[in-house]
mmCIF file of C-alpha atoms in Angstrom:
data_model
loop_
_atom_site.group_PDB
_atom_site.id
_atom_site.type_symbol
_atom_site.label_atom_id
_atom_site.label_comp_id
_atom_site.label_asym_id
_atom_site.label_seq_id
_atom_site.Cartn_x
_atom_site.Cartn_y
_atom_site.Cartn_z
ATOM 1 C CA UNK Z 1 13.216 -12.320 -117.564
ATOM 2 C CA UNK Z 2 10.942 -15.240 -116.897
ATOM 3 C CA UNK Z 3 9.200 -14.840 -120.280
ATOM 4 C CA UNK Z 4 12.513 -15.007 -122.152
ATOM 5 C CA UNK Z 5 13.497 -18.140 -120.371
ATOM 6 C CA UNK Z 6 10.146 -19.778 -121.123
ATOM 7 C CA UNK Z 7 10.407 -18.864 -124.879
ATOM 8 C CA UNK Z 8 13.955 -20.153 -125.105
ATOM 9 C CA UNK Z 9 12.930 -23.485 -123.639
ATOM 10 C CA UNK Z 10 10.104 -23.798 -126.150
ATOM 11 C CA UNK Z 11 12.393 -23.273 -129.229
ATOM 12 C CA UNK Z 12 15.139 -25.685 -128.247
ATOM 13 C CA UNK Z 13 16.211 -28.197 -130.951
ATOM 14 C CA UNK Z 14 15.473 -31.886 -130.681
ATOM 15 C CA UNK Z 15 18.749 -33.756 -130.271
ATOM 16 C CA UNK Z 16 19.681 -36.561 -132.732
ATOM 17 C CA UNK Z 17 21.430 -39.714 -131.681
ATOM 18 C CA UNK Z 18 24.611 -41.113 -133.209
ATOM 19 C CA UNK Z 19 22.780 -43.183 -135.857
ATOM 20 C CA UNK Z 20 20.959 -40.182 -137.244
ATOM 21 C CA UNK Z 21 17.648 -41.459 -135.967
ATOM 22 C CA UNK Z 22 15.468 -39.642 -133.782
ATOM 23 C CA UNK Z 23 15.436 -42.509 -131.265
ATOM 24 C CA UNK Z 24 13.973 -42.248 -127.903
ATOM 25 C CA UNK Z 25 13.951 -38.757 -126.585
ATOM 26 C CA UNK Z 26 15.202 -38.220 -123.092
ATOM 27 C CA UNK Z 27 12.679 -36.813 -120.577
ATOM 28 C CA UNK Z 28 12.198 -33.186 -121.301
ATOM 29 C CA UNK Z 29 12.590 -31.358 -117.903
ATOM 30 C CA UNK Z 30 13.209 -27.906 -119.212
ATOM 31 C CA UNK Z 31 9.742 -26.755 -118.154
ATOM 32 C CA UNK Z 32 10.298 -28.143 -114.674
ATOM 33 C CA UNK Z 33 13.626 -26.386 -114.418
ATOM 34 C CA UNK Z 34 12.001 -23.135 -115.472
ATOM 35 C CA UNK Z 35 9.277 -23.548 -112.847
ATOM 36 C CA UNK Z 36 11.841 -24.292 -110.169
ATOM 37 C CA UNK Z 37 13.782 -21.196 -111.154
ATOM 38 C CA UNK Z 38 10.639 -19.064 -110.917
ATOM 39 C CA UNK Z 39 9.829 -20.437 -107.425
ATOM 40 C CA UNK Z 40 13.343 -19.757 -106.161
ATOM 41 C CA UNK Z 41 13.164 -16.193 -107.417
ATOM 42 C CA UNK Z 42 9.832 -15.623 -105.711
ATOM 43 C CA UNK Z 43 11.179 -17.117 -102.536
ATOM 44 C CA UNK Z 44 14.206 -14.792 -102.533
ATOM 45 C CA UNK Z 45 11.987 -11.765 -103.065
ATOM 46 C CA UNK Z 46 9.644 -12.776 -100.261
ATOM 47 C CA UNK Z 47 12.528 -13.576 -97.915
ATOM 48 C CA UNK Z 48 14.183 -10.231 -98.497
ATOM 49 C CA UNK Z 49 10.867 -8.422 -97.847
ATOM 50 C CA UNK Z 50 10.275 -10.430 -94.633
ATOM 51 C CA UNK Z 51 13.770 -9.625 -93.478
ATOM 52 C CA UNK Z 52 13.165 -5.920 -93.983
ATOM 53 C CA UNK Z 53 9.842 -6.111 -92.047
ATOM 54 C CA UNK Z 54 11.464 -8.029 -89.192
ATOM 55 C CA UNK Z 55 14.281 -5.511 -88.950
ATOM 56 C CA UNK Z 56 11.746 -2.698 -88.861
ATOM 57 C CA UNK Z 57 9.811 -4.400 -86.051
ATOM 58 C CA UNK Z 58 12.973 -5.015 -84.037
ATOM 59 C CA UNK Z 59 14.146 -1.432 -84.476
ATOM 60 C CA UNK Z 60 10.849 0.209 -83.599
ATOM 61 C CA UNK Z 61 10.021 -2.276 -80.847
ATOM 62 C CA UNK Z 62 6.626 -3.793 -80.110
ATOM 63 C CA UNK Z 63 3.852 -1.518 -78.977
ATOM 64 C CA UNK Z 64 1.041 -3.369 -77.316
ATOM 65 C CA UNK Z 65 -1.337 -0.505 -77.856
ATOM 66 C CA UNK Z 66 -0.714 -0.492 -81.640
ATOM 67 C CA UNK Z 67 -0.359 -4.220 -82.306
ATOM 68 C CA UNK Z 68 -1.980 -5.347 -85.570
ATOM 69 C CA UNK Z 69 -3.525 -8.709 -86.354
ATOM 70 C CA UNK Z 70 -2.610 -9.755 -89.900
ATOM 71 C CA UNK Z 71 -4.836 -12.204 -91.661
ATOM 72 C CA UNK Z 72 -2.457 -12.920 -94.496
ATOM 73 C CA UNK Z 73 1.275 -12.832 -95.178
ATOM 74 C CA UNK Z 74 3.429 -9.782 -95.393
ATOM 75 C CA UNK Z 75 2.584 -9.512 -99.034
ATOM 76 C CA UNK Z 76 -1.168 -9.371 -98.462
ATOM 77 C CA UNK Z 77 -3.385 -6.359 -98.786
ATOM 78 C CA UNK Z 78 -4.127 -3.921 -96.062
ATOM 79 C CA UNK Z 79 -7.680 -5.120 -95.826
ATOM 80 C CA UNK Z 80 -6.612 -8.096 -93.726
ATOM 81 C CA UNK Z 81 -5.038 -5.916 -90.985
ATOM 82 C CA UNK Z 82 -7.026 -5.250 -87.831
ATOM 83 C CA UNK Z 83 -5.611 -2.671 -85.373
ATOM 84 C CA UNK Z 84 -5.793 -3.569 -81.668
ATOM 85 C CA UNK Z 85 -5.234 -0.026 -80.460
ATOM 86 C CA UNK Z 86 -8.971 0.469 -80.396
ATOM 87 C CA UNK Z 87 -9.644 -2.857 -78.630
ATOM 88 C CA UNK Z 88 -8.906 -2.625 -74.867
ATOM 89 C CA UNK Z 89 -10.462 -5.668 -73.408
ATOM 90 C CA UNK Z 90 -11.084 -6.329 -69.664
ATOM 91 C CA UNK Z 91 -8.054 -8.605 -69.553
ATOM 92 C CA UNK Z 92 -5.680 -5.643 -69.975
ATOM 93 C CA UNK Z 93 -7.366 -3.617 -67.225
ATOM 94 C CA UNK Z 94 -7.543 -6.675 -64.937
ATOM 95 C CA UNK Z 95 -3.843 -7.335 -65.359
ATOM 96 C CA UNK Z 96 -3.034 -3.700 -64.542
ATOM 97 C CA UNK Z 97 -5.258 -3.703 -61.416
ATOM 98 C CA UNK Z 98 -3.864 -7.055 -60.331
ATOM 99 C CA UNK Z 99 -0.261 -5.879 -60.677
ATOM 100 C CA UNK Z 100 -1.111 -2.688 -58.764
ATOM 101 C CA UNK Z 101 -2.790 -4.622 -55.944
ATOM 102 C CA UNK Z 102 0.098 -7.060 -55.711
ATOM 103 C CA UNK Z 103 2.572 -4.194 -55.442
ATOM 104 C CA UNK Z 104 0.475 -2.370 -52.799
ATOM 105 C CA UNK Z 105 -0.067 -5.507 -50.729
ATOM 106 C CA UNK Z 106 3.602 -6.333 -50.977
ATOM 107 C CA UNK Z 107 4.537 -2.875 -49.706
ATOM 108 C CA UNK Z 108 1.907 -3.077 -46.943
ATOM 109 C CA UNK Z 109 3.098 -6.492 -45.817
ATOM 110 C CA UNK Z 110 6.674 -5.276 -45.788
ATOM 111 C CA UNK Z 111 5.684 -2.212 -43.750
ATOM 112 C CA UNK Z 112 3.651 -4.364 -41.329
ATOM 113 C CA UNK Z 113 6.525 -6.778 -40.935
ATOM 114 C CA UNK Z 114 8.925 -3.884 -40.370
ATOM 115 C CA UNK Z 115 6.630 -2.184 -37.800
ATOM 116 C CA UNK Z 116 5.996 -5.458 -35.947
ATOM 117 C CA UNK Z 117 9.694 -6.232 -35.843
ATOM 118 C CA UNK Z 118 10.487 -2.708 -34.625
ATOM 119 C CA UNK Z 119 7.772 -2.911 -31.935
ATOM 120 C CA UNK Z 120 9.096 -6.282 -30.789
ATOM 121 C CA UNK Z 121 12.590 -4.833 -30.617
ATOM 122 C CA UNK Z 122 11.281 -1.865 -28.602
ATOM 123 C CA UNK Z 123 9.481 -4.168 -26.137
ATOM 124 C CA UNK Z 124 12.584 -6.299 -25.800
ATOM 125 C CA UNK Z 125 14.747 -3.250 -25.125
ATOM 126 C CA UNK Z 126 12.244 -1.963 -22.539
ATOM 127 C CA UNK Z 127 12.167 -5.293 -20.695
ATOM 128 C CA UNK Z 128 15.928 -5.441 -20.799
ATOM 129 C CA UNK Z 129 16.142 -1.930 -19.349
ATOM 130 C CA UNK Z 130 13.760 -2.861 -16.509
ATOM 131 C CA UNK Z 131 15.811 -5.962 -15.739
ATOM 132 C CA UNK Z 132 19.031 -3.954 -15.636
ATOM 133 C CA UNK Z 133 17.412 -1.373 -13.367
ATOM 134 C CA UNK Z 134 16.228 -4.090 -10.973
ATOM 135 C CA UNK Z 135 19.681 -5.638 -10.906
ATOM 136 C CA UNK Z 136 21.230 -2.276 -10.085
ATOM 137 C CA UNK Z 137 18.680 -1.702 -7.322
ATOM 138 C CA UNK Z 138 19.378 -5.102 -5.774
ATOM 139 C CA UNK Z 139 23.089 -4.463 -6.058
ATOM 140 C CA UNK Z 140 22.836 -1.119 -4.259
ATOM 141 C CA UNK Z 141 20.568 -2.608 -1.591
ATOM 142 C CA UNK Z 142 23.003 -5.475 -0.980
ATOM 143 C CA UNK Z 143 25.976 -3.137 -0.708
ATOM 144 C CA UNK Z 144 24.118 -0.806 1.654
ATOM 145 C CA UNK Z 145 22.958 -3.732 3.818
ATOM 146 C CA UNK Z 146 26.483 -5.082 4.023
ATOM 147 C CA UNK Z 147 27.906 -1.738 5.130
ATOM 148 C CA UNK Z 148 25.159 -1.159 7.721
ATOM 149 C CA UNK Z 149 25.539 -4.682 9.134
ATOM 150 C CA UNK Z 150 29.277 -4.202 9.374
ATOM 151 C CA UNK Z 151 28.810 -0.902 11.194
ATOM 152 C CA UNK Z 152 26.242 -2.393 13.566
ATOM 153 C CA UNK Z 153 28.540 -5.279 14.489
ATOM 154 C CA UNK Z 154 31.439 -2.876 14.993
ATOM 155 C CA UNK Z 155 29.335 -0.743 17.333
ATOM 156 C CA UNK Z 156 28.052 -3.797 19.177
ATOM 157 C CA UNK Z 157 31.565 -5.019 19.940
ATOM 158 C CA UNK Z 158 32.923 -1.554 20.663
ATOM 159 C CA UNK Z 159 35.277 -1.361 17.664
ATOM 160 C CA UNK Z 160 33.399 1.251 15.660
ATOM 161 C CA UNK Z 161 32.483 4.832 16.429
ATOM 162 C CA UNK Z 162 28.971 6.204 16.238
ATOM 163 C CA UNK Z 163 27.464 9.667 15.981
ATOM 164 C CA UNK Z 164 25.702 10.617 19.211
ATOM 165 C CA UNK Z 165 23.470 13.596 19.977
ATOM 166 C CA UNK Z 166 23.263 13.489 23.758
ATOM 167 C CA UNK Z 167 20.375 15.926 24.120
ATOM 168 C CA UNK Z 168 18.274 14.276 21.443
ATOM 169 C CA UNK Z 169 19.031 10.782 22.723
ATOM 170 C CA UNK Z 170 17.879 11.832 26.201
ATOM 171 C CA UNK Z 171 14.584 13.162 24.805
ATOM 172 C CA UNK Z 172 14.046 9.922 22.893
ATOM 173 C CA UNK Z 173 14.583 7.856 26.010
ATOM 174 C CA UNK Z 174 12.141 10.036 27.939
ATOM 175 C CA UNK Z 175 9.541 9.561 25.223
ATOM 176 C CA UNK Z 176 9.921 5.793 25.246
ATOM 177 C CA UNK Z 177 9.645 5.676 29.016
ATOM 178 C CA UNK Z 178 6.605 7.980 28.949
ATOM 179 C CA UNK Z 179 4.926 5.806 26.355
ATOM 180 C CA UNK Z 180 5.346 2.722 28.533
ATOM 181 C CA UNK Z 181 3.804 4.498 31.510
ATOM 182 C CA UNK Z 182 0.921 5.838 29.479
ATOM 183 C CA UNK Z 183 0.290 2.380 28.092
ATOM 184 C CA UNK Z 184 -0.011 1.163 31.701
ATOM 185 C CA UNK Z 185 -2.492 3.958 32.462
ATOM 186 C CA UNK Z 186 -4.482 3.007 29.379
ATOM 187 C CA UNK Z 187 -4.546 -0.651 30.371
ATOM 188 C CA UNK Z 188 -5.796 0.163 33.903
ATOM 189 C CA UNK Z 189 -8.404 2.629 32.639
ATOM 190 C CA UNK Z 190 -9.768 -0.026 30.279
ATOM 191 C CA UNK Z 191 -9.899 -2.515 33.133
ATOM 192 C CA UNK Z 192 -11.777 0.011 35.288
ATOM 193 C CA UNK Z 193 -14.211 0.649 32.446
ATOM 194 C CA UNK Z 194 -14.910 -3.061 32.002
ATOM 195 C CA UNK Z 195 -15.411 -3.638 35.709
ATOM 196 C CA UNK Z 196 -17.608 -0.583 36.126
ATOM 197 C CA UNK Z 197 -19.659 -1.557 33.092
ATOM 198 C CA UNK Z 198 -20.303 -4.953 34.631
ATOM 199 C CA UNK Z 199 -21.283 -3.262 37.913
ATOM 200 C CA UNK Z 200 -23.715 -0.963 36.111
ATOM 201 C CA UNK Z 201 -25.298 -3.917 34.333
ATOM 202 C CA UNK Z 202 -25.610 -5.714 37.657
ATOM 203 C CA UNK Z 203 -27.250 -2.674 39.253
ATOM 204 C CA UNK Z 204 -29.666 -2.454 36.364
ATOM 205 C CA UNK Z 205 -30.661 -6.093 36.731
ATOM 206 C CA UNK Z 206 -30.937 -5.735 40.510
ATOM 207 C CA UNK Z 207 -33.198 -2.696 40.165
ATOM 208 C CA UNK Z 208 -35.519 -4.613 37.796
ATOM 209 C CA UNK Z 209 -35.675 -7.491 40.255
ATOM 210 C CA UNK Z 210 -36.538 -5.190 43.176
ATOM 211 C CA UNK Z 211 -39.294 -3.546 41.143
ATOM 212 C CA UNK Z 212 -40.779 -6.917 40.255
ATOM 213 C CA UNK Z 213 -40.710 -8.086 43.865
ATOM 214 C CA UNK Z 214 -42.341 -4.817 44.910
ATOM 215 C CA UNK Z 215 -45.305 -5.695 42.740
ATOM 216 C CA UNK Z 216 -45.516 -9.291 43.937
ATOM 217 C CA UNK Z 217 -44.855 -8.753 47.669
ATOM 218 C CA UNK Z 218 -47.492 -6.424 49.130
ATOM 219 C CA UNK Z 219 -46.044 -6.675 52.609
ATOM 220 C CA UNK Z 220 -42.562 -5.456 51.363
ATOM 221 C CA UNK Z 221 -43.701 -3.193 48.610
ATOM 222 C CA UNK Z 222 -42.233 -0.003 50.045
ATOM 223 C CA UNK Z 223 -38.864 -1.540 50.938
ATOM 224 C CA UNK Z 224 -38.436 -3.143 47.514
ATOM 225 C CA UNK Z 225 -39.580 0.070 45.920
ATOM 226 C CA UNK Z 226 -36.984 2.234 47.702
ATOM 227 C CA UNK Z 227 -34.146 -0.128 46.703
ATOM 228 C CA UNK Z 228 -35.368 -0.364 43.126
ATOM 229 C CA UNK Z 229 -35.351 3.440 42.760
ATOM 230 C CA UNK Z 230 -31.884 3.678 44.339
ATOM 231 C CA UNK Z 231 -30.398 1.066 41.975
ATOM 232 C CA UNK Z 232 -31.960 2.734 38.965
ATOM 233 C CA UNK Z 233 -30.492 6.085 40.018
ATOM 234 C CA UNK Z 234 -27.069 4.528 40.561
ATOM 235 C CA UNK Z 235 -27.348 2.815 37.198
ATOM 236 C CA UNK Z 236 -28.142 6.125 35.506
ATOM 237 C CA UNK Z 237 -25.229 7.897 37.188
ATOM 238 C CA UNK Z 238 -22.986 4.917 36.358
ATOM 239 C CA UNK Z 239 -23.847 5.201 32.671
ATOM 240 C CA UNK Z 240 -22.955 8.888 32.826
ATOM 241 C CA UNK Z 241 -19.625 8.082 34.475
ATOM 242 C CA UNK Z 242 -19.001 5.371 31.887
ATOM 243 C CA UNK Z 243 -19.393 7.996 29.166
ATOM 244 C CA UNK Z 244 -16.738 10.174 30.807
ATOM 245 C CA UNK Z 245 -14.343 7.272 31.411
ATOM 246 C CA UNK Z 246 -14.761 5.996 27.846
ATOM 247 C CA UNK Z 247 -13.874 9.448 26.534
ATOM 248 C CA UNK Z 248 -10.806 9.453 28.776
ATOM 249 C CA UNK Z 249 -9.729 6.024 27.488
ATOM 250 C CA UNK Z 250 -10.256 7.027 23.844
ATOM 251 C CA UNK Z 251 -8.151 10.160 24.233
ATOM 252 C CA UNK Z 252 -5.313 8.311 25.968
ATOM 253 C CA UNK Z 253 -5.414 5.620 23.275
ATOM 254 C CA UNK Z 254 -5.086 8.247 20.528
ATOM 255 C CA UNK Z 255 -2.197 9.899 22.336
ATOM 256 C CA UNK Z 256 -0.305 6.664 22.932
ATOM 257 C CA UNK Z 257 -0.979 4.573 19.841
ATOM 258 C CA UNK Z 258 -1.144 7.307 17.207
ATOM 259 C CA UNK Z 259 0.653 10.488 18.260
ATOM 260 C CA UNK Z 260 3.501 8.905 20.208
ATOM 261 C CA UNK Z 261 3.738 5.990 17.777
ATOM 262 C CA UNK Z 262 4.100 8.390 14.855
ATOM 263 C CA UNK Z 263 6.955 10.141 16.622
ATOM 264 C CA UNK Z 264 8.614 6.808 17.378
ATOM 265 C CA UNK Z 265 8.353 5.791 13.722
ATOM 266 C CA UNK Z 266 10.176 8.971 12.747
ATOM 267 C CA UNK Z 267 12.754 8.216 15.436
ATOM 268 C CA UNK Z 268 13.208 4.733 13.982
ATOM 269 C CA UNK Z 269 13.857 6.211 10.544
ATOM 270 C CA UNK Z 270 16.290 8.664 12.106
ATOM 271 C CA UNK Z 271 18.210 5.869 13.812
ATOM 272 C CA UNK Z 272 18.419 3.963 10.516
ATOM 273 C CA UNK Z 273 19.729 7.068 8.771
ATOM 274 C CA UNK Z 274 22.247 7.547 11.583
ATOM 275 C CA UNK Z 275 23.507 3.976 11.108
ATOM 276 C CA UNK Z 276 23.860 4.444 7.338
ATOM 277 C CA UNK Z 277 25.605 7.766 7.866
ATOM 278 C CA UNK Z 278 28.142 6.199 10.221
ATOM 279 C CA UNK Z 279 28.630 3.240 7.864
ATOM 280 C CA UNK Z 280 29.486 5.462 4.888
ATOM 281 C CA UNK Z 281 31.558 7.732 7.119
ATOM 282 C CA UNK Z 282 33.625 4.756 8.287
ATOM 283 C CA UNK Z 283 33.992 3.569 4.690
ATOM 284 C CA UNK Z 284 35.229 6.997 3.614
ATOM 285 C CA UNK Z 285 37.706 7.107 6.493
ATOM 286 C CA UNK Z 286 39.084 3.687 5.557
ATOM 287 C CA UNK Z 287 39.523 4.704 1.918
ATOM 288 C CA UNK Z 288 41.203 7.965 2.941
ATOM 289 C CA UNK Z 289 43.836 6.029 4.873
ATOM 290 C CA UNK Z 290 44.676 3.826 1.857
ATOM 291 C CA UNK Z 291 46.761 4.504 -1.273
ATOM 292 C CA UNK Z 292 46.121 7.552 -3.433
ATOM 293 C CA UNK Z 293 46.363 6.133 -6.953
ATOM 294 C CA UNK Z 294 43.879 6.902 -9.729
ATOM 295 C CA UNK Z 295 41.568 3.990 -8.940
ATOM 296 C CA UNK Z 296 41.621 4.761 -5.223
ATOM 297 C CA UNK Z 297 40.883 8.441 -5.821
ATOM 298 C CA UNK Z 298 37.882 7.535 -7.975
ATOM 299 C CA UNK Z 299 36.575 5.291 -5.196
ATOM 300 C CA UNK Z 300 37.168 8.052 -2.658
ATOM 301 C CA UNK Z 301 35.208 10.534 -4.763
ATOM 302 C CA UNK Z 302 32.306 8.091 -5.070
ATOM 303 C CA UNK Z 303 32.416 7.405 -1.320
ATOM 304 C CA UNK Z 304 32.487 11.153 -0.642
ATOM 305 C CA UNK Z 305 29.321 11.633 -2.700
ATOM 306 C CA UNK Z 306 27.530 8.792 -0.905
ATOM 307 C CA UNK Z 307 28.674 10.174 2.434
ATOM 308 C CA UNK Z 308 27.243 13.587 1.587
ATOM 309 C CA UNK Z 309 23.909 12.052 0.546
ATOM 310 C CA UNK Z 310 23.667 10.101 3.801
ATOM 311 C CA UNK Z 311 24.690 13.126 5.811
ATOM 312 C CA UNK Z 312 21.922 15.232 4.287
ATOM 313 C CA UNK Z 313 19.401 12.467 4.975
ATOM 314 C CA UNK Z 314 20.586 12.111 8.570
ATOM 315 C CA UNK Z 315 20.386 15.830 9.276
ATOM 316 C CA UNK Z 316 16.933 16.111 7.697
ATOM 317 C CA UNK Z 317 15.517 13.277 9.807
ATOM 318 C CA UNK Z 318 17.238 14.630 12.892
ATOM 319 C CA UNK Z 319 15.484 17.967 12.351
ATOM 320 C CA UNK Z 320 12.164 16.147 11.862
ATOM 321 C CA UNK Z 321 12.596 14.260 15.135
ATOM 322 C CA UNK Z 322 13.379 17.428 17.074
ATOM 323 C CA UNK Z 323 10.279 19.172 15.706
ATOM 324 C CA UNK Z 324 8.004 16.193 16.351
ATOM 325 C CA UNK Z 325 9.243 15.771 19.903
ATOM 326 C CA UNK Z 326 8.558 19.424 20.566
ATOM 327 C CA UNK Z 327 5.008 19.292 19.221
ATOM 328 C CA UNK Z 328 4.401 15.963 20.939
ATOM 329 C CA UNK Z 329 5.302 17.393 24.309
ATOM 330 C CA UNK Z 330 2.998 20.357 23.806
ATOM 331 C CA UNK Z 331 0.150 18.154 22.628
ATOM 332 C CA UNK Z 332 0.660 15.700 25.468
ATOM 333 C CA UNK Z 333 0.448 18.406 28.106
ATOM 334 C CA UNK Z 334 -2.688 19.918 26.561
ATOM 335 C CA UNK Z 335 -4.487 16.567 26.158
ATOM 336 C CA UNK Z 336 -3.566 15.197 29.568
ATOM 337 C CA UNK Z 337 -4.535 18.401 31.347
ATOM 338 C CA UNK Z 338 -8.041 18.168 29.899
ATOM 339 C CA UNK Z 339 -8.446 14.412 30.382
ATOM 340 C CA UNK Z 340 -7.155 14.327 33.944
ATOM 341 C CA UNK Z 341 -9.504 17.152 34.924
ATOM 342 C CA UNK Z 342 -12.403 15.298 33.332
ATOM 343 C CA UNK Z 343 -11.548 12.042 35.074
ATOM 344 C CA UNK Z 344 -11.240 13.725 38.486
ATOM 345 C CA UNK Z 345 -14.479 15.698 38.270
ATOM 346 C CA UNK Z 346 -16.494 12.759 36.982
ATOM 347 C CA UNK Z 347 -15.250 10.283 39.602
ATOM 348 C CA UNK Z 348 -15.713 12.800 42.437
ATOM 349 C CA UNK Z 349 -19.245 13.724 41.385
ATOM 350 C CA UNK Z 350 -20.295 10.109 40.980
ATOM 351 C CA UNK Z 351 -19.100 8.856 44.341
ATOM 352 C CA UNK Z 352 -20.387 12.007 46.040
ATOM 353 C CA UNK Z 353 -23.795 11.289 44.590
ATOM 354 C CA UNK Z 354 -23.935 14.690 42.945
ATOM 355 C CA UNK Z 355 -25.879 13.971 39.798
ATOM 356 C CA UNK Z 356 -26.033 17.594 38.660
ATOM 357 C CA UNK Z 357 -22.264 18.069 38.920
ATOM 358 C CA UNK Z 358 -21.709 14.815 36.999
ATOM 359 C CA UNK Z 359 -23.946 15.948 34.175
ATOM 360 C CA UNK Z 360 -22.327 19.387 34.206
ATOM 361 C CA UNK Z 361 -18.908 17.762 33.817
ATOM 362 C CA UNK Z 362 -20.024 15.979 30.662
ATOM 363 C CA UNK Z 363 -21.433 19.194 29.230
ATOM 364 C CA UNK Z 364 -18.188 21.002 30.055
ATOM 365 C CA UNK Z 365 -16.161 18.562 27.929
ATOM 366 C CA UNK Z 366 -18.801 18.171 25.197
ATOM 367 C CA UNK Z 367 -19.405 14.492 25.873
ATOM 368 C CA UNK Z 368 -22.625 13.056 24.483
ATOM 369 C CA UNK Z 369 -24.046 9.870 25.916
ATOM 370 C CA UNK Z 370 -25.670 7.184 23.842
ATOM 371 C CA UNK Z 371 -29.408 6.853 24.253
ATOM 372 C CA UNK Z 372 -30.738 3.860 26.226
ATOM 373 C CA UNK Z 373 -30.643 0.649 24.249
ATOM 374 C CA UNK Z 374 -27.760 1.809 22.054
ATOM 375 C CA UNK Z 375 -25.039 -0.010 23.965
ATOM 376 C CA UNK Z 376 -24.448 -2.363 21.093
ATOM 377 C CA UNK Z 377 -23.081 -0.611 17.977
ATOM 378 C CA UNK Z 378 -24.995 -0.945 14.726
ATOM 379 C CA UNK Z 379 -23.794 -3.202 11.942
ATOM 380 C CA UNK Z 380 -22.605 -0.124 10.025
ATOM 381 C CA UNK Z 381 -20.341 0.928 12.926
ATOM 382 C CA UNK Z 382 -18.943 -2.578 13.182
ATOM 383 C CA UNK Z 383 -17.769 -2.523 9.560
#
């Protein structure tokens, strides 16, 4: 088609002007027109081919693993195409590892944030639970204190009733009176021990002085010697008696300040339980005399439960007091029988001058004396 157009342009006639002369020919642009036509045709062909290639790429979609690098246009040869499917540079692997690390770190940070927030919520809930528990404890303590104070004032002014066990109350009074008397015995025995210890120390010093004067006074050597031996003998017997009296004091101190005191502590707990029992009993009686609506019945049921709890506590401590008083009486009789016999035999033997009987008394009660020079306790015993 292009060849025919070019041949037609070459055989065109030369136009003649109106005078029949050849004249000046206009600029012959037929060749230029033919070239322009050829260029437009080539452009249409190339555009249609590029459109088809673009449609194919859009339909199939890009594949990074099969991307080709084209050195020329779409109309070029296949020699200028380089496939990138075989070229997997470090950039591709780095991007993949980077994206993977970012995703993992993002998940880890989210999990850490979630765990930390959950742990903080758990700690906050725990602290809140402890605070609520403390508030409830203070509330119960305040209510119990109010009821016990009210009951105590009512009993003090004779308006409230109290639970009384006449037999047990009598035994408690006897114990308290006995404890006071035994404390007086303990105080006097300690005073006797101190005084007698001072006397023994004086006798020991006097015996040393007589012995020294016996050596320095030839004319009174025998007289000073007799007195020195007598004071030393009295001092020895006095130390033996001090051992017996100290054992007596230690036993009485244990009986008064440990055994009796333990029983009195249980009695104190029993009296507190008795006061609480009467307080809740009075509260239940007051509620029982009031209206019987739904709210009042709920309060009565709660008061009945508290009353039962306090009743069980009161009866348990009452049983404990009865048992302890019984064992205390038996222990008191056993201990005092032994200690009074020891005290009598030791005092009698000492003032009778019977050294053998005094030593036999200590052996009878398994009393061991400290060796001479061991009056002062060691620093380990003082700790």
